[in-house]
Coordinates of C-alpha atoms in Angstrom, one line a residue:
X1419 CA -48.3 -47.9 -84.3
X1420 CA -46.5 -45.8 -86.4
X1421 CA -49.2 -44.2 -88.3
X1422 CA -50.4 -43.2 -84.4
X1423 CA -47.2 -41.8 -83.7
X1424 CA -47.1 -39.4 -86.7
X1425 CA -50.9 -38.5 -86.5
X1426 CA -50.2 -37.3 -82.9
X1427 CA -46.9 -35.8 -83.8
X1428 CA -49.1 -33.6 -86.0
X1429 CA -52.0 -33.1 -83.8
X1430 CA -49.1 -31.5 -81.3
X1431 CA -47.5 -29.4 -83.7
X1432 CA -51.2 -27.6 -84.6
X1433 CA -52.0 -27.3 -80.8
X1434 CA -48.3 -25.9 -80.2
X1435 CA -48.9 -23.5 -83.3
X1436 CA -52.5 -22.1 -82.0
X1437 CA -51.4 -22.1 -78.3
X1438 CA -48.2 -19.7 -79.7
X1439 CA -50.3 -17.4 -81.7
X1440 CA -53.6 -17.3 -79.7
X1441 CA -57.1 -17.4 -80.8
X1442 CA -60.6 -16.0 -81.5
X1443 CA -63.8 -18.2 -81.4
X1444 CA -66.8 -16.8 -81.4
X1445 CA -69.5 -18.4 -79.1
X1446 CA -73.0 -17.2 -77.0
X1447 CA -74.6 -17.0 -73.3
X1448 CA -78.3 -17.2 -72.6
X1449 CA -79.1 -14.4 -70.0
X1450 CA -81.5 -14.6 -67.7
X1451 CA -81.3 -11.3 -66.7
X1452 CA -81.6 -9.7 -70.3
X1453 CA -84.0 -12.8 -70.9
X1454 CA -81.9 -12.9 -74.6
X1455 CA -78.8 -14.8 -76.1
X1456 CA -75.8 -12.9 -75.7
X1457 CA -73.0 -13.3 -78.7
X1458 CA -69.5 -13.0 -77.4
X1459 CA -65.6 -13.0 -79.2
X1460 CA -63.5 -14.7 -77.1
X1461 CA -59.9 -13.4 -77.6
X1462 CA -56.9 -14.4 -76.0
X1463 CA -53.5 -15.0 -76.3
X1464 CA -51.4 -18.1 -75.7
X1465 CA -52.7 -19.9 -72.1
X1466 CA -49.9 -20.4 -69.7
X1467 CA -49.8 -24.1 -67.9
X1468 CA -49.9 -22.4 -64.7
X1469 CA -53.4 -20.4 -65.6
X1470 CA -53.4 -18.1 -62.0
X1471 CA -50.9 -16.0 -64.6
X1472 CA -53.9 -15.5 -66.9
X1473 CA -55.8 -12.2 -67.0
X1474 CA -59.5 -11.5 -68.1
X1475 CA -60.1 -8.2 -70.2
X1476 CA -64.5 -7.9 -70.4
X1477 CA -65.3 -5.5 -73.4
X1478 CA -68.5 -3.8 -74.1
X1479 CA -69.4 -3.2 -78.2
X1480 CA -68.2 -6.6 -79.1
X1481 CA -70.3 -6.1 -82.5
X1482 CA -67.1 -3.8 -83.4
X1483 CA -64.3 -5.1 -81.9
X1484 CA -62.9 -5.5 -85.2
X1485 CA -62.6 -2.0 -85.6
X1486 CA -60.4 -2.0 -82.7
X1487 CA -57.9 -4.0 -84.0
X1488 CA -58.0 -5.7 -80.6
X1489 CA -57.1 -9.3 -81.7
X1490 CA -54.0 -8.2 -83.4
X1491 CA -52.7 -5.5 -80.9
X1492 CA -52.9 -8.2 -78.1
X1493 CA -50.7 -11.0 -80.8
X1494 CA -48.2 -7.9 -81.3
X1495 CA -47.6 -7.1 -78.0
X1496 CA -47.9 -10.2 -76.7
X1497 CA -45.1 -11.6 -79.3
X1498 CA -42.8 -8.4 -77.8
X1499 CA -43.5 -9.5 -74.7
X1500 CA -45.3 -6.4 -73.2
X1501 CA -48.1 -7.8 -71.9
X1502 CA -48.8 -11.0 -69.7
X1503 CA -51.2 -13.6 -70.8
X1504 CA -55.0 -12.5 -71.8
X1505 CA -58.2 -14.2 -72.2
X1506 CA -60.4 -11.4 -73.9
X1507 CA -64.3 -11.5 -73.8
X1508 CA -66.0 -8.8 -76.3
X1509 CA -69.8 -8.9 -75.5
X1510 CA -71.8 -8.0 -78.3
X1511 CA -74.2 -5.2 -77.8
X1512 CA -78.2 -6.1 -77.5
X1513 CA -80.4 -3.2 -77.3
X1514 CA -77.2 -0.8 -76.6
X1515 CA -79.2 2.4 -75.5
X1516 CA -81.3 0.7 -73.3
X1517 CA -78.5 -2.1 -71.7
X1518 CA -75.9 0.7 -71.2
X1519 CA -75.7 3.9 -68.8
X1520 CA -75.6 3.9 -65.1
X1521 CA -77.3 0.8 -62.9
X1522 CA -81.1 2.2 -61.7
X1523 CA -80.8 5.5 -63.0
X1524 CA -82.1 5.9 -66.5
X1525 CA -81.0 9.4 -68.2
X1526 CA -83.8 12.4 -69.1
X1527 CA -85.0 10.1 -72.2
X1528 CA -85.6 7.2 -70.1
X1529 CA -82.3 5.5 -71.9
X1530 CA -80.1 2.8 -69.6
X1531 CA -83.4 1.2 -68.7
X1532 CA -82.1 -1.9 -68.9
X1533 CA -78.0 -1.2 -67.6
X1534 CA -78.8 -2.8 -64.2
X1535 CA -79.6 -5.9 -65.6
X1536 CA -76.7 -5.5 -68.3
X1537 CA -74.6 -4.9 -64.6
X1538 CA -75.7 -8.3 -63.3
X1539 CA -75.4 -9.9 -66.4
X1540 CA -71.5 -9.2 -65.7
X1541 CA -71.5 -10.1 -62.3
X1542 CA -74.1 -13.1 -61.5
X1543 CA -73.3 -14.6 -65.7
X1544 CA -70.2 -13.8 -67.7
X1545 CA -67.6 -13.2 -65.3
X1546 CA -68.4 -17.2 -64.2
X1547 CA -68.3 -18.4 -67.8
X1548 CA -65.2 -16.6 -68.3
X1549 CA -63.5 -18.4 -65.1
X1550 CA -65.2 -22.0 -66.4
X1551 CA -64.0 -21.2 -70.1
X1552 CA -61.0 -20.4 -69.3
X1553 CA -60.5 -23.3 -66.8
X1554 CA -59.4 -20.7 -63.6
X1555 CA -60.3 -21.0 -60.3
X1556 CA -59.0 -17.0 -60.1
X1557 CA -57.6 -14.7 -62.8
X1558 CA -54.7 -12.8 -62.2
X1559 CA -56.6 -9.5 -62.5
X1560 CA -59.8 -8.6 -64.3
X1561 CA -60.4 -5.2 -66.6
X1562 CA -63.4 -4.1 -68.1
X1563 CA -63.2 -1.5 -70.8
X1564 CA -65.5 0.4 -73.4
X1565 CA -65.9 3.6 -75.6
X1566 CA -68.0 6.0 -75.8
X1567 CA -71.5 4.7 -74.2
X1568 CA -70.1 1.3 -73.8
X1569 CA -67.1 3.3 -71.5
X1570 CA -69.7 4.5 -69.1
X1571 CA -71.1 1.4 -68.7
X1572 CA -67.6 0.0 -67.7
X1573 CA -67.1 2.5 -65.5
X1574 CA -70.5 2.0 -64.2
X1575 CA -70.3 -1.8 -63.7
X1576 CA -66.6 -1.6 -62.1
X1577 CA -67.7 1.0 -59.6
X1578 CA -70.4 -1.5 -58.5
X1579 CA -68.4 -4.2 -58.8
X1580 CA -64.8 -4.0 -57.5
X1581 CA -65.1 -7.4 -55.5
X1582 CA -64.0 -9.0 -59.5
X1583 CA -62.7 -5.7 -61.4
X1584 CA -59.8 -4.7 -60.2
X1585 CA -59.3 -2.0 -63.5
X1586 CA -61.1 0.2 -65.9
X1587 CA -60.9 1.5 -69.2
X1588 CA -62.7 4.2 -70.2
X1589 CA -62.0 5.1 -74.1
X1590 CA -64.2 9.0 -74.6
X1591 CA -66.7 8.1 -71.7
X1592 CA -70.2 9.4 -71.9
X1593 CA -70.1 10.8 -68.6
X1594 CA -72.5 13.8 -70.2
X1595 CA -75.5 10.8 -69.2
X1596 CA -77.6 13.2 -67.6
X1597 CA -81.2 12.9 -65.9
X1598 CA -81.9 16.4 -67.2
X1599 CA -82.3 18.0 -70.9
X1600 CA -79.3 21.3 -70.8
X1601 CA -82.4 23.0 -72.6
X1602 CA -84.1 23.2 -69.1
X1603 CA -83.3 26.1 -67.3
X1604 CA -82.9 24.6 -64.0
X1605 CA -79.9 22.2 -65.8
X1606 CA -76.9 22.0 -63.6
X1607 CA -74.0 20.1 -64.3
X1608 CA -73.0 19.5 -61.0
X1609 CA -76.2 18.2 -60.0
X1610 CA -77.7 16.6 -63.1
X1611 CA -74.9 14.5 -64.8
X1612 CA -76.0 11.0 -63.3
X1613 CA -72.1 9.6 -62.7
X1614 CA -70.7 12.6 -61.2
X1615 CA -74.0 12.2 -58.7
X1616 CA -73.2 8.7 -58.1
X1617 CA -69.8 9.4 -57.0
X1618 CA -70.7 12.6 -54.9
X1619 CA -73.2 10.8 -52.9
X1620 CA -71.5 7.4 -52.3
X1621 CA -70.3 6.4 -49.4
X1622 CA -68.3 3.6 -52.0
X1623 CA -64.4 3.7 -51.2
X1624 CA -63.9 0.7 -54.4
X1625 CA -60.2 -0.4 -54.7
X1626 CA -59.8 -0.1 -58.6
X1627 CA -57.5 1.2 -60.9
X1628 CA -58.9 3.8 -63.2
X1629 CA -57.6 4.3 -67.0
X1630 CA -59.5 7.1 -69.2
X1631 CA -58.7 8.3 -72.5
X1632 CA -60.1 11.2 -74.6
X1633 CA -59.7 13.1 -78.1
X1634 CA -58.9 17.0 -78.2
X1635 CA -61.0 16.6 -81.3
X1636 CA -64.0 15.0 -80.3
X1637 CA -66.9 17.1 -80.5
X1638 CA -67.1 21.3 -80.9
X1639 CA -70.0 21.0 -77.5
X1640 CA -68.4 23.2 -74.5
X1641 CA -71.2 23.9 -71.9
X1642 CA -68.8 25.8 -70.2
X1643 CA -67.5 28.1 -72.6
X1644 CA -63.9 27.5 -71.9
X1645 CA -62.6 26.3 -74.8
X1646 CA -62.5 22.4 -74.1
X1647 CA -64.6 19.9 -75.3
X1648 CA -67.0 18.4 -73.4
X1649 CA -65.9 15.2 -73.2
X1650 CA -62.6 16.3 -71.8
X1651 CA -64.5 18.7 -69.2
X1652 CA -66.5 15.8 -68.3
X1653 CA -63.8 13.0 -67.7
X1654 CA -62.0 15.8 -66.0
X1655 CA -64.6 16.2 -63.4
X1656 CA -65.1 12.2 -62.8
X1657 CA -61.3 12.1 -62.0
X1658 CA -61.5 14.8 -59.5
X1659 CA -64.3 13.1 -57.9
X1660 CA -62.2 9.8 -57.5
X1661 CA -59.2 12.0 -56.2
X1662 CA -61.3 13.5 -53.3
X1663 CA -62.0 10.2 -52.2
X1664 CA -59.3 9.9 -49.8
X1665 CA -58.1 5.7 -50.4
X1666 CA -57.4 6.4 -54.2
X1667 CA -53.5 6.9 -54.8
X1668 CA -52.8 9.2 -57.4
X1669 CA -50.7 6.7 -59.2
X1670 CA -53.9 4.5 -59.2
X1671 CA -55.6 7.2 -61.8
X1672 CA -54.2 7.5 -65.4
X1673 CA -55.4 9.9 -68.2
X1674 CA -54.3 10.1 -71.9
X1675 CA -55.4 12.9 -74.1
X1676 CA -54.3 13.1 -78.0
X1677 CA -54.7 16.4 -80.4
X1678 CA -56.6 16.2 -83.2
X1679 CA -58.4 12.8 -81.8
X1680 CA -62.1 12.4 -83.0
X1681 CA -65.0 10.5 -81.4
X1682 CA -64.1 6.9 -83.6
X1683 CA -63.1 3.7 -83.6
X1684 CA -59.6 4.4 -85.4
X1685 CA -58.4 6.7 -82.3
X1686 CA -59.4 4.3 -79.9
X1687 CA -57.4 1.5 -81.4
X1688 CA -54.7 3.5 -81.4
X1689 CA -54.3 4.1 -78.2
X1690 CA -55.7 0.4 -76.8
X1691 CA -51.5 -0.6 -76.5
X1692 CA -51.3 2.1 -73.9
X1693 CA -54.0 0.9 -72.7
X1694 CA -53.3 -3.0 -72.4
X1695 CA -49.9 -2.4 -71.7
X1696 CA -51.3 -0.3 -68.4
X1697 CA -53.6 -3.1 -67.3
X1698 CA -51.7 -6.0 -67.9
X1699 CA -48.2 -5.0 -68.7
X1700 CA -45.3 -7.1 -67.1
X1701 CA -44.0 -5.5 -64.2
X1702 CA -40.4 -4.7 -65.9
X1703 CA -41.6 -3.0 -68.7
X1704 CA -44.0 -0.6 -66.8

Protein backbone atom coordinates (compact mmCIF):
# COMPACT_ATOMS: atom_id res chain seq x y z
CA UNK A 1 0.00 0.00 0.00
CA UNK A 2 2.70 2.17 0.57
CA UNK A 3 4.63 1.69 -2.48
CA UNK A 4 0.95 2.97 -4.13
CA UNK A 5 0.87 5.86 -2.04
CA UNK A 6 4.33 7.14 -3.10
CA UNK A 7 4.02 6.11 -6.83
CA UNK A 8 0.85 8.42 -6.90
CA UNK A 9 2.43 11.06 -4.73
CA UNK A 10 4.80 11.21 -7.67
CA UNK A 11 2.53 10.80 -10.49
CA UNK A 12 0.74 14.18 -8.79
CA UNK A 13 3.75 16.08 -8.37
CA UNK A 14 4.63 15.58 -12.50
CA UNK A 15 0.90 16.46 -13.43
CA UNK A 16 1.05 19.54 -10.88
CA UNK A 17 4.50 20.52 -12.59
CA UNK A 18 3.17 20.30 -16.38
CA UNK A 19 -0.27 21.75 -15.58
CA UNK A 20 1.96 24.98 -13.91
CA UNK A 21 4.27 25.34 -16.74
CA UNK A 22 2.01 24.37 -19.77
CA UNK A 23 2.68 22.30 -22.68
CA UNK A 24 3.33 21.65 -26.42
CA UNK A 25 2.39 18.26 -28.19
CA UNK A 26 2.41 17.98 -31.48
CA UNK A 27 -0.51 15.98 -33.07
CA UNK A 28 -2.58 15.76 -36.71
CA UNK A 29 -6.29 16.07 -38.35
CA UNK A 30 -7.44 14.37 -41.49
CA UNK A 31 -9.43 16.94 -43.59
CA UNK A 32 -11.88 16.18 -45.64
CA UNK A 33 -12.11 19.39 -47.13
CA UNK A 34 -8.33 19.60 -48.12
CA UNK A 35 -8.63 15.66 -48.64
CA UNK A 36 -4.89 15.71 -46.66
CA UNK A 37 -3.59 15.25 -43.05
CA UNK A 38 -3.21 18.42 -41.38
CA UNK A 39 -0.09 18.68 -38.66
CA UNK A 40 -0.88 20.87 -35.80
CA UNK A 41 1.20 22.36 -32.36
CA UNK A 42 -0.93 22.43 -29.74
CA UNK A 43 0.23 25.18 -27.20
CA UNK A 44 -1.27 26.10 -24.14
CA UNK A 45 -0.83 27.18 -20.92
CA UNK A 46 -1.80 25.74 -17.58
CA UNK A 47 -5.91 24.50 -17.84
CA UNK A 48 -7.98 26.07 -15.24
CA UNK A 49 -10.62 23.47 -13.37
CA UNK A 50 -13.34 25.58 -14.35
CA UNK A 51 -12.33 25.39 -18.40
CA UNK A 52 -15.30 28.17 -19.62
CA UNK A 53 -12.08 30.54 -18.37
CA UNK A 54 -10.08 28.92 -21.19
CA UNK A 55 -9.34 30.72 -24.51
CA UNK A 56 -8.57 29.34 -28.01
CA UNK A 57 -5.85 31.23 -30.13
CA UNK A 58 -6.02 29.33 -34.09
CA UNK A 59 -2.61 30.24 -35.86
CA UNK A 60 -1.88 29.96 -39.49
CA UNK A 61 2.10 29.01 -40.49
CA UNK A 62 2.37 26.46 -37.73
CA UNK A 63 5.48 25.00 -39.73
CA UNK A 64 7.28 28.32 -38.09
CA UNK A 65 5.86 28.95 -35.02
CA UNK A 66 9.08 28.44 -33.51
CA UNK A 67 10.30 31.45 -34.96
CA UNK A 68 7.70 33.19 -33.14
CA UNK A 69 8.77 32.34 -29.93
CA UNK A 70 5.09 31.80 -29.27
CA UNK A 71 5.38 28.85 -26.68
CA UNK A 72 7.62 30.84 -24.51
CA UNK A 73 5.95 34.38 -24.69
CA UNK A 74 2.58 32.75 -23.63
CA UNK A 75 4.78 30.75 -20.28
CA UNK A 76 6.25 34.40 -19.66
CA UNK A 77 3.25 36.23 -19.58
CA UNK A 78 1.30 33.80 -18.34
CA UNK A 79 3.76 33.32 -15.20
CA UNK A 80 3.34 37.54 -14.79
CA UNK A 81 -0.05 36.99 -14.91
CA UNK A 82 -0.97 39.10 -18.03
CA UNK A 83 -2.81 36.94 -19.83
CA UNK A 84 -5.71 34.47 -18.96
CA UNK A 85 -5.53 30.84 -19.71
CA UNK A 86 -4.70 29.65 -23.53
CA UNK A 87 -5.03 26.66 -25.49
CA UNK A 88 -2.96 27.47 -28.65
CA UNK A 89 -3.54 25.56 -32.08
CA UNK A 90 -0.67 26.41 -34.79
CA UNK A 91 -1.86 24.65 -38.08
CA UNK A 92 0.89 23.76 -40.23
CA UNK A 93 0.77 25.07 -43.67
CA UNK A 94 -0.17 22.52 -46.76
CA UNK A 95 0.06 23.92 -50.02
CA UNK A 96 0.36 27.63 -48.52
CA UNK A 97 -0.22 29.67 -51.81
CA UNK A 98 -2.98 27.78 -52.84
CA UNK A 99 -4.91 27.13 -49.10
CA UNK A 100 -4.44 30.90 -48.27
CA UNK A 101 -5.99 34.28 -49.67
CA UNK A 102 -9.58 35.21 -49.65
CA UNK A 103 -12.55 32.37 -49.72
CA UNK A 104 -13.83 32.01 -53.73
CA UNK A 105 -11.74 34.60 -54.99
CA UNK A 106 -8.39 33.45 -56.26
CA UNK A 107 -5.92 36.46 -57.00
CA UNK A 108 -4.59 37.40 -60.86
CA UNK A 109 -2.26 34.19 -60.75
CA UNK A 110 -5.03 32.01 -59.87
CA UNK A 111 -3.36 31.69 -56.15
CA UNK A 112 -5.93 31.02 -52.92
CA UNK A 113 -7.49 28.34 -55.11
CA UNK A 114 -7.95 26.27 -52.36
CA UNK A 115 -8.61 29.15 -49.22
CA UNK A 116 -12.28 28.28 -49.18
CA UNK A 117 -11.75 24.96 -48.34
CA UNK A 118 -8.75 26.06 -45.95
CA UNK A 119 -11.97 28.46 -44.50
CA UNK A 120 -14.08 25.42 -43.78
CA UNK A 121 -11.50 23.42 -42.71
CA UNK A 122 -11.58 26.04 -39.69
CA UNK A 123 -15.09 26.12 -39.28
CA UNK A 124 -16.76 22.58 -40.04
CA UNK A 125 -13.04 20.64 -38.53
CA UNK A 126 -10.54 22.31 -36.23
CA UNK A 127 -12.48 24.67 -34.30
CA UNK A 128 -14.59 21.17 -33.04
CA UNK A 129 -11.35 19.33 -32.25
CA UNK A 130 -10.09 22.24 -30.51
CA UNK A 131 -13.43 22.29 -28.18
CA UNK A 132 -13.18 18.16 -27.89
CA UNK A 133 -9.31 18.47 -27.16
CA UNK A 134 -9.54 20.79 -24.88
CA UNK A 135 -12.61 19.22 -23.07
CA UNK A 136 -15.02 22.68 -23.53
CA UNK A 137 -18.29 22.86 -24.22
CA UNK A 138 -17.52 26.97 -25.06
CA UNK A 139 -14.18 28.84 -24.90
CA UNK A 140 -14.01 32.00 -23.36
CA UNK A 141 -13.16 33.78 -26.57
CA UNK A 142 -11.55 32.53 -29.84
CA UNK A 143 -8.64 34.49 -31.93
CA UNK A 144 -7.20 33.59 -35.04
CA UNK A 145 -3.98 35.22 -36.06
CA UNK A 146 -1.27 35.08 -39.02
CA UNK A 147 1.52 36.97 -40.87
CA UNK A 148 2.04 37.92 -43.86
CA UNK A 149 -0.19 35.67 -46.27
CA UNK A 150 -1.22 33.55 -43.36
CA UNK A 151 -2.63 37.25 -41.79
CA UNK A 152 -4.91 37.59 -44.78
CA UNK A 153 -6.20 34.37 -44.47
CA UNK A 154 -7.08 35.13 -40.75
CA UNK A 155 -8.65 38.09 -41.61
CA UNK A 156 -10.38 36.31 -44.29
CA UNK A 157 -11.71 33.39 -42.29
CA UNK A 158 -12.84 35.71 -39.15
CA UNK A 159 -14.79 37.94 -41.51
CA UNK A 160 -16.66 34.88 -42.71
CA UNK A 161 -16.75 33.50 -39.59
CA UNK A 162 -17.59 35.74 -36.56
CA UNK A 163 -20.39 33.17 -35.23
CA UNK A 164 -16.79 31.34 -33.37
CA UNK A 165 -14.05 34.35 -33.81
CA UNK A 166 -14.62 36.84 -31.76
CA UNK A 167 -10.77 38.55 -32.62
CA UNK A 168 -8.16 38.91 -35.19
CA UNK A 169 -4.63 39.30 -35.57
CA UNK A 170 -3.24 40.39 -38.46
CA UNK A 171 0.85 40.57 -38.22
CA UNK A 172 1.97 42.59 -42.06
CA UNK A 173 -1.29 41.43 -43.81
CA UNK A 174 -1.14 40.78 -47.52
CA UNK A 175 -4.06 42.83 -48.21
CA UNK A 176 -2.05 43.75 -51.67
CA UNK A 177 -4.04 40.12 -52.88
CA UNK A 178 -5.26 41.46 -55.87
CA UNK A 179 -7.34 39.90 -58.97
CA UNK A 180 -5.37 42.19 -61.20
CA UNK A 181 -1.42 42.46 -62.31
CA UNK A 182 -0.43 46.64 -61.26
CA UNK A 183 1.39 46.12 -64.83
CA UNK A 184 -2.17 46.34 -66.50
CA UNK A 185 -3.18 49.67 -67.28
CA UNK A 186 -6.69 49.40 -66.17
CA UNK A 187 -5.19 48.38 -62.44
CA UNK A 188 -6.99 50.20 -59.79
CA UNK A 189 -6.43 49.87 -56.25
CA UNK A 190 -9.66 50.62 -55.23
CA UNK A 191 -11.31 48.23 -57.33
CA UNK A 192 -8.83 45.39 -57.73
CA UNK A 193 -7.32 44.54 -54.33
CA UNK A 194 -9.69 41.48 -53.56
CA UNK A 195 -10.26 42.30 -49.50
CA UNK A 196 -10.82 45.87 -49.76
CA UNK A 197 -13.69 44.58 -52.52
CA UNK A 198 -15.01 42.18 -50.08
CA UNK A 199 -15.53 44.72 -47.51
CA UNK A 200 -16.94 47.48 -49.90
CA UNK A 201 -19.54 45.21 -51.28
CA UNK A 202 -20.76 43.34 -48.08
CA UNK A 203 -23.65 43.84 -46.61
CA UNK A 204 -21.56 41.76 -43.50
CA UNK A 205 -21.89 43.93 -40.11
CA UNK A 206 -19.47 40.88 -38.17
CA UNK A 207 -19.07 41.63 -34.42
CA UNK A 208 -15.18 41.06 -34.09
CA UNK A 209 -12.40 42.72 -32.72
CA UNK A 210 -9.70 43.72 -35.12
CA UNK A 211 -5.74 43.74 -34.15
CA UNK A 212 -3.16 44.63 -37.16
CA UNK A 213 0.35 45.25 -36.97
CA UNK A 214 2.93 46.49 -39.57
CA UNK A 215 6.77 47.36 -40.02
CA UNK A 216 7.83 50.98 -41.26
CA UNK A 217 10.57 48.89 -42.87
CA UNK A 218 8.89 46.37 -44.67
CA UNK A 219 9.29 46.66 -48.27
CA UNK A 220 10.56 50.05 -50.47
CA UNK A 221 6.91 49.22 -52.92
CA UNK A 222 4.66 52.59 -52.64
CA UNK A 223 2.07 52.46 -55.50
CA UNK A 224 1.07 55.66 -54.40
CA UNK A 225 4.03 57.56 -54.33
CA UNK A 226 3.61 59.01 -50.97
CA UNK A 227 6.29 57.89 -49.19
CA UNK A 228 4.74 54.78 -47.14
CA UNK A 229 5.11 51.48 -47.72
CA UNK A 230 2.66 49.48 -49.13
CA UNK A 231 1.86 47.42 -46.61
CA UNK A 232 1.08 50.23 -44.26
CA UNK A 233 -1.09 51.99 -47.22
CA UNK A 234 -2.81 48.78 -47.53
CA UNK A 235 -3.71 47.90 -43.87
CA UNK A 236 -4.58 51.55 -43.64
CA UNK A 237 -7.25 51.32 -46.22
CA UNK A 238 -8.83 47.83 -44.62
CA UNK A 239 -9.19 49.85 -41.31
CA UNK A 240 -11.03 52.61 -42.92
CA UNK A 241 -13.22 50.24 -44.51
CA UNK A 242 -14.20 48.57 -41.09
CA UNK A 243 -14.68 52.17 -39.54
CA UNK A 244 -17.31 53.17 -42.17
CA UNK A 245 -19.22 50.27 -41.21
CA UNK A 246 -21.27 51.97 -38.80
CA UNK A 247 -21.60 48.86 -35.70
CA UNK A 248 -17.65 48.84 -35.28
CA UNK A 249 -16.58 50.93 -32.14
CA UNK A 250 -13.48 52.59 -32.63
CA UNK A 251 -12.03 51.07 -29.55
CA UNK A 252 -12.89 47.69 -31.23
CA UNK A 253 -9.96 48.42 -33.95
CA UNK A 254 -6.21 48.47 -32.86
CA UNK A 255 -3.12 49.23 -34.98
CA UNK A 256 0.61 49.01 -34.05
CA UNK A 257 3.28 50.26 -36.31
CA UNK A 258 7.27 49.95 -35.37
CA UNK A 259 10.23 51.96 -37.27
CA UNK A 260 12.72 50.17 -38.76
CA UNK A 261 10.41 46.82 -38.67
CA UNK A 262 11.09 44.35 -41.67
CA UNK A 263 8.85 41.79 -43.28
CA UNK A 264 10.21 38.69 -40.70
CA UNK A 265 9.55 36.44 -38.28
CA UNK A 266 11.84 38.26 -35.48
CA UNK A 267 9.55 41.58 -35.66
CA UNK A 268 6.55 39.64 -35.43
CA UNK A 269 7.56 37.88 -32.25
CA UNK A 270 8.30 40.85 -30.91
CA UNK A 271 5.31 42.34 -30.93
CA UNK A 272 2.98 38.94 -30.33
CA UNK A 273 2.88 40.20 -26.25
CA UNK A 274 1.06 43.18 -27.45
CA UNK A 275 -0.69 41.18 -29.22
CA UNK A 276 -1.77 38.37 -26.74
CA UNK A 277 -2.00 40.70 -24.08
CA UNK A 278 -4.81 42.54 -26.39
CA UNK A 279 -6.75 39.40 -27.06
CA UNK A 280 -6.69 37.75 -23.94
CA UNK A 281 -5.31 40.08 -21.36
CA UNK A 282 -6.99 40.06 -17.82
CA UNK A 283 -9.34 42.78 -17.51
CA UNK A 284 -7.12 44.76 -14.74
CA UNK A 285 -4.11 44.83 -16.60
CA UNK A 286 -5.72 46.28 -19.89
Amino acid sequence: MKYFIAAFIILLSVFTSCNRTGGQQEDELYSRHLQRKVKLTIINTPVPADKSELNLLIFNDGNEIHKLRLKEILDSLYKKKLITPVVAVAIHAGDRMQEYGVAGKPDYEGRGSKAEYYSRFIDNELYFYAKKKSGVRKFKSVAIAGCSLGGLSAFDIAWNHADKIDKVGVFSGSFWWRDKDTKDSSYKDEKNRIMHSVLQSSRKRPKLQYWFYCGAAEETSDRDKDGINDVIDDTGDIITLLKEKKNIAREDIVYKESAGAKHDWPYWSEALPGFLIWAFGRKSDL
